[in-house]
Amino acid sequence: MLAFVGGMEDLLVNETSILANFCADLSFSDLPPEVVRTAKRCVLDFLGCALGSLRMEEETRRLARFIQGLGDREEATIIGLGLRTSSRSAALAHGAMTEMLELQDTY
């Protein structure tokens, strides 16, 4: 069993800080071309699955009703629905939409 000086919480805070600083200092020019190509492919895959799920009208309507029922702040838009909601709920909706077709690849 590992023992952490300061406990697990301190370790997680430190690791999170290291990752946050790395991301904050990262610039696009630092990324290898293969990373950029893979990221673009992932974004296109996400968009295709999210937009394709709109054809599943009943499921999409059910999801929209659920999100609207949360009564969140209108700070983000759900792709393809035009529904304004919180960033958190938009992320939830987008995740659900991309799972509806079960077409996304494993990365």
PDB file of C-alpha atoms in Angstrom:
ATOM      1  CA  MET A   1       0.000   0.000   0.000  1.00  0.00           C
ATOM      2  CA  LEU A   2       1.298   3.454  -0.897  1.00  0.00           C
ATOM      3  CA  ALA A   3       1.481   6.181   1.692  1.00  0.00           C
ATOM      4  CA  PHE A   4       1.168   9.760   0.512  1.00  0.00           C
ATOM      5  CA  VAL A   5       2.676  12.605   2.475  1.00  0.00           C
ATOM      6  CA  GLY A   6      -0.144  15.020   3.065  1.00  0.00           C
ATOM      7  CA  GLY A   7      -2.764  12.479   2.032  1.00  0.00           C
ATOM      8  CA  MET A   8      -4.482  11.617  -1.225  1.00  0.00           C
ATOM      9  CA  GLU A   9      -6.270  14.971  -1.451  1.00  0.00           C
ATOM     10  CA  ASP A  10      -2.960  16.853  -1.560  1.00  0.00           C
ATOM     11  CA  LEU A  11      -1.679  14.501  -4.247  1.00  0.00           C
ATOM     12  CA  LEU A  12      -4.767  15.057  -6.410  1.00  0.00           C
ATOM     13  CA  VAL A  13      -4.592  18.824  -6.016  1.00  0.00           C
ATOM     14  CA  ASN A  14      -0.922  18.762  -6.987  1.00  0.00           C
ATOM     15  CA  GLU A  15      -1.511  16.498  -9.995  1.00  0.00           C
ATOM     16  CA  THR A  16      -4.453  18.632 -11.116  1.00  0.00           C
ATOM     17  CA  SER A  17      -2.316  21.766 -10.825  1.00  0.00           C
ATOM     18  CA  ILE A  18       0.454  20.174 -12.887  1.00  0.00           C
ATOM     19  CA  LEU A  19      -2.009  19.183 -15.617  1.00  0.00           C
ATOM     20  CA  ALA A  20      -3.714  22.602 -15.576  1.00  0.00           C
ATOM     21  CA  ASN A  21      -0.365  24.390 -15.898  1.00  0.00           C
ATOM     22  CA  PHE A  22       0.693  22.102 -18.740  1.00  0.00           C
ATOM     23  CA  CYS A  23      -2.544  22.835 -20.621  1.00  0.00           C
ATOM     24  CA  ALA A  24      -2.322  26.574 -19.958  1.00  0.00           C
ATOM     25  CA  ASP A  25       1.241  26.704 -21.291  1.00  0.00           C
ATOM     26  CA  LEU A  26       0.529  24.548 -24.352  1.00  0.00           C
ATOM     27  CA  SER A  27       0.282  26.220 -27.740  1.00  0.00           C
ATOM     28  CA  PHE A  28      -1.020  24.806 -30.984  1.00  0.00           C
ATOM     29  CA  SER A  29       2.473  24.853 -32.500  1.00  0.00           C
ATOM     30  CA  ASP A  30       3.626  22.456 -29.738  1.00  0.00           C
ATOM     31  CA  LEU A  31       1.286  19.724 -30.977  1.00  0.00           C
ATOM     32  CA  PRO A  32       2.646  17.038 -33.302  1.00  0.00           C
ATOM     33  CA  PRO A  33       0.808  16.781 -36.662  1.00  0.00           C
ATOM     34  CA  GLU A  34      -0.548  13.324 -35.764  1.00  0.00           C
ATOM     35  CA  VAL A  35      -2.151  14.726 -32.599  1.00  0.00           C
ATOM     36  CA  VAL A  36      -3.809  17.496 -34.631  1.00  0.00           C
ATOM     37  CA  ARG A  37      -5.111  14.991 -37.226  1.00  0.00           C
ATOM     38  CA  THR A  38      -6.486  12.719 -34.511  1.00  0.00           C
ATOM     39  CA  ALA A  39      -8.153  15.635 -32.713  1.00  0.00           C
ATOM     40  CA  LYS A  40      -9.798  16.786 -35.947  1.00  0.00           C
ATOM     41  CA  ARG A  41     -11.049  13.264 -36.618  1.00  0.00           C
ATOM     42  CA  CYS A  42     -12.491  13.034 -33.097  1.00  0.00           C
ATOM     43  CA  VAL A  43     -14.319  16.361 -33.491  1.00  0.00           C
ATOM     44  CA  LEU A  44     -15.761  15.321 -36.854  1.00  0.00           C
ATOM     45  CA  ASP A  45     -16.807  11.962 -35.402  1.00  0.00           C
ATOM     46  CA  PHE A  46     -18.531  13.734 -32.495  1.00  0.00           C
ATOM     47  CA  LEU A  47     -20.353  16.136 -34.820  1.00  0.00           C
ATOM     48  CA  GLY A  48     -21.460  13.337 -37.146  1.00  0.00           C
ATOM     49  CA  CYS A  49     -22.834  11.250 -34.276  1.00  0.00           C
ATOM     50  CA  ALA A  50     -24.512  14.232 -32.583  1.00  0.00           C
ATOM     51  CA  LEU A  51     -26.163  15.452 -35.786  1.00  0.00           C
ATOM     52  CA  GLY A  52     -27.057  11.919 -36.845  1.00  0.00           C
ATOM     53  CA  SER A  53     -28.894  11.404 -33.563  1.00  0.00           C
ATOM     54  CA  LEU A  54     -31.338  14.152 -34.554  1.00  0.00           C
ATOM     55  CA  ARG A  55     -32.985  11.593 -36.844  1.00  0.00           C
ATOM     56  CA  MET A  56     -33.992   9.696 -33.715  1.00  0.00           C
ATOM     57  CA  GLU A  57     -36.795  12.167 -33.140  1.00  0.00           C
ATOM     58  CA  GLU A  58     -38.540  10.597 -30.145  1.00  0.00           C
ATOM     59  CA  GLU A  59     -35.311  10.088 -28.199  1.00  0.00           C
ATOM     60  CA  THR A  60     -34.120  13.595 -29.062  1.00  0.00           C
ATOM     61  CA  ARG A  61     -37.441  15.150 -27.965  1.00  0.00           C
ATOM     62  CA  ARG A  62     -37.272  13.204 -24.694  1.00  0.00           C
ATOM     63  CA  LEU A  63     -33.720  14.424 -24.088  1.00  0.00           C
ATOM     64  CA  ALA A  64     -34.704  18.038 -24.870  1.00  0.00           C
ATOM     65  CA  ARG A  65     -37.667  17.875 -22.458  1.00  0.00           C
ATOM     66  CA  PHE A  66     -35.393  16.524 -19.734  1.00  0.00           C
ATOM     67  CA  ILE A  67     -32.798  19.264 -20.267  1.00  0.00           C
ATOM     68  CA  GLN A  68     -35.467  21.998 -20.380  1.00  0.00           C
ATOM     69  CA  GLY A  69     -36.926  20.667 -17.144  1.00  0.00           C
ATOM     70  CA  LEU A  70     -33.655  21.321 -15.352  1.00  0.00           C
ATOM     71  CA  GLY A  71     -34.237  25.074 -15.662  1.00  0.00           C
ATOM     72  CA  ASP A  72     -30.555  25.879 -16.070  1.00  0.00           C
ATOM     73  CA  ARG A  73     -28.974  29.170 -17.094  1.00  0.00           C
ATOM     74  CA  GLU A  74     -28.942  29.769 -20.843  1.00  0.00           C
ATOM     75  CA  GLU A  75     -25.196  29.924 -21.492  1.00  0.00           C
ATOM     76  CA  ALA A  76     -24.648  27.210 -24.125  1.00  0.00           C
ATOM     77  CA  THR A  77     -26.523  25.820 -27.125  1.00  0.00           C
ATOM     78  CA  ILE A  78     -27.186  22.157 -27.816  1.00  0.00           C
ATOM     79  CA  ILE A  79     -25.996  21.308 -31.325  1.00  0.00           C
ATOM     80  CA  GLY A  80     -28.814  20.816 -33.804  1.00  0.00           C
ATOM     81  CA  LEU A  81     -31.572  21.646 -31.331  1.00  0.00           C
ATOM     82  CA  GLY A  82     -30.964  25.339 -30.750  1.00  0.00           C
ATOM     83  CA  LEU A  83     -31.893  24.748 -27.111  1.00  0.00           C
ATOM     84  CA  ARG A  84     -30.050  27.075 -24.708  1.00  0.00           C
ATOM     85  CA  THR A  85     -28.997  25.631 -21.362  1.00  0.00           C
ATOM     86  CA  SER A  86     -26.049  25.493 -18.972  1.00  0.00           C
ATOM     87  CA  SER A  87     -22.650  24.314 -20.173  1.00  0.00           C
ATOM     88  CA  ARG A  88     -22.997  21.274 -17.919  1.00  0.00           C
ATOM     89  CA  SER A  89     -26.381  20.292 -19.358  1.00  0.00           C
ATOM     90  CA  ALA A  90     -25.217  20.949 -22.925  1.00  0.00           C
ATOM     91  CA  ALA A  91     -22.266  18.617 -22.315  1.00  0.00           C
ATOM     92  CA  LEU A  92     -24.653  15.994 -20.928  1.00  0.00           C
ATOM     93  CA  ALA A  93     -26.933  16.341 -23.949  1.00  0.00           C
ATOM     94  CA  HIS A  94     -24.054  16.161 -26.412  1.00  0.00           C
ATOM     95  CA  GLY A  95     -22.724  13.039 -24.719  1.00  0.00           C
ATOM     96  CA  ALA A  96     -26.155  11.416 -24.827  1.00  0.00           C
ATOM     97  CA  MET A  97     -26.621  12.400 -28.464  1.00  0.00           C
ATOM     98  CA  THR A  98     -23.320  10.869 -29.515  1.00  0.00           C
ATOM     99  CA  GLU A  99     -24.233   7.619 -27.757  1.00  0.00           C
ATOM    100  CA  MET A 100     -27.653   7.298 -29.404  1.00  0.00           C
ATOM    101  CA  LEU A 101     -26.304   5.896 -32.665  1.00  0.00           C
ATOM    102  CA  GLU A 102     -23.444   3.971 -31.061  1.00  0.00           C
ATOM    103  CA  LEU A 103     -21.249   4.767 -34.054  1.00  0.00           C
ATOM    104  CA  GLN A 104     -18.377   6.601 -32.392  1.00  0.00           C
ATOM    105  CA  ASP A 105     -15.006   4.930 -32.530  1.00  0.00           C
ATOM    106  CA  THR A 106     -12.882   3.979 -29.573  1.00  0.00           C
ATOM    107  CA  TYR A 107      -9.835   6.202 -29.317  1.00  0.00           C
TER     108      TYR A 107
END
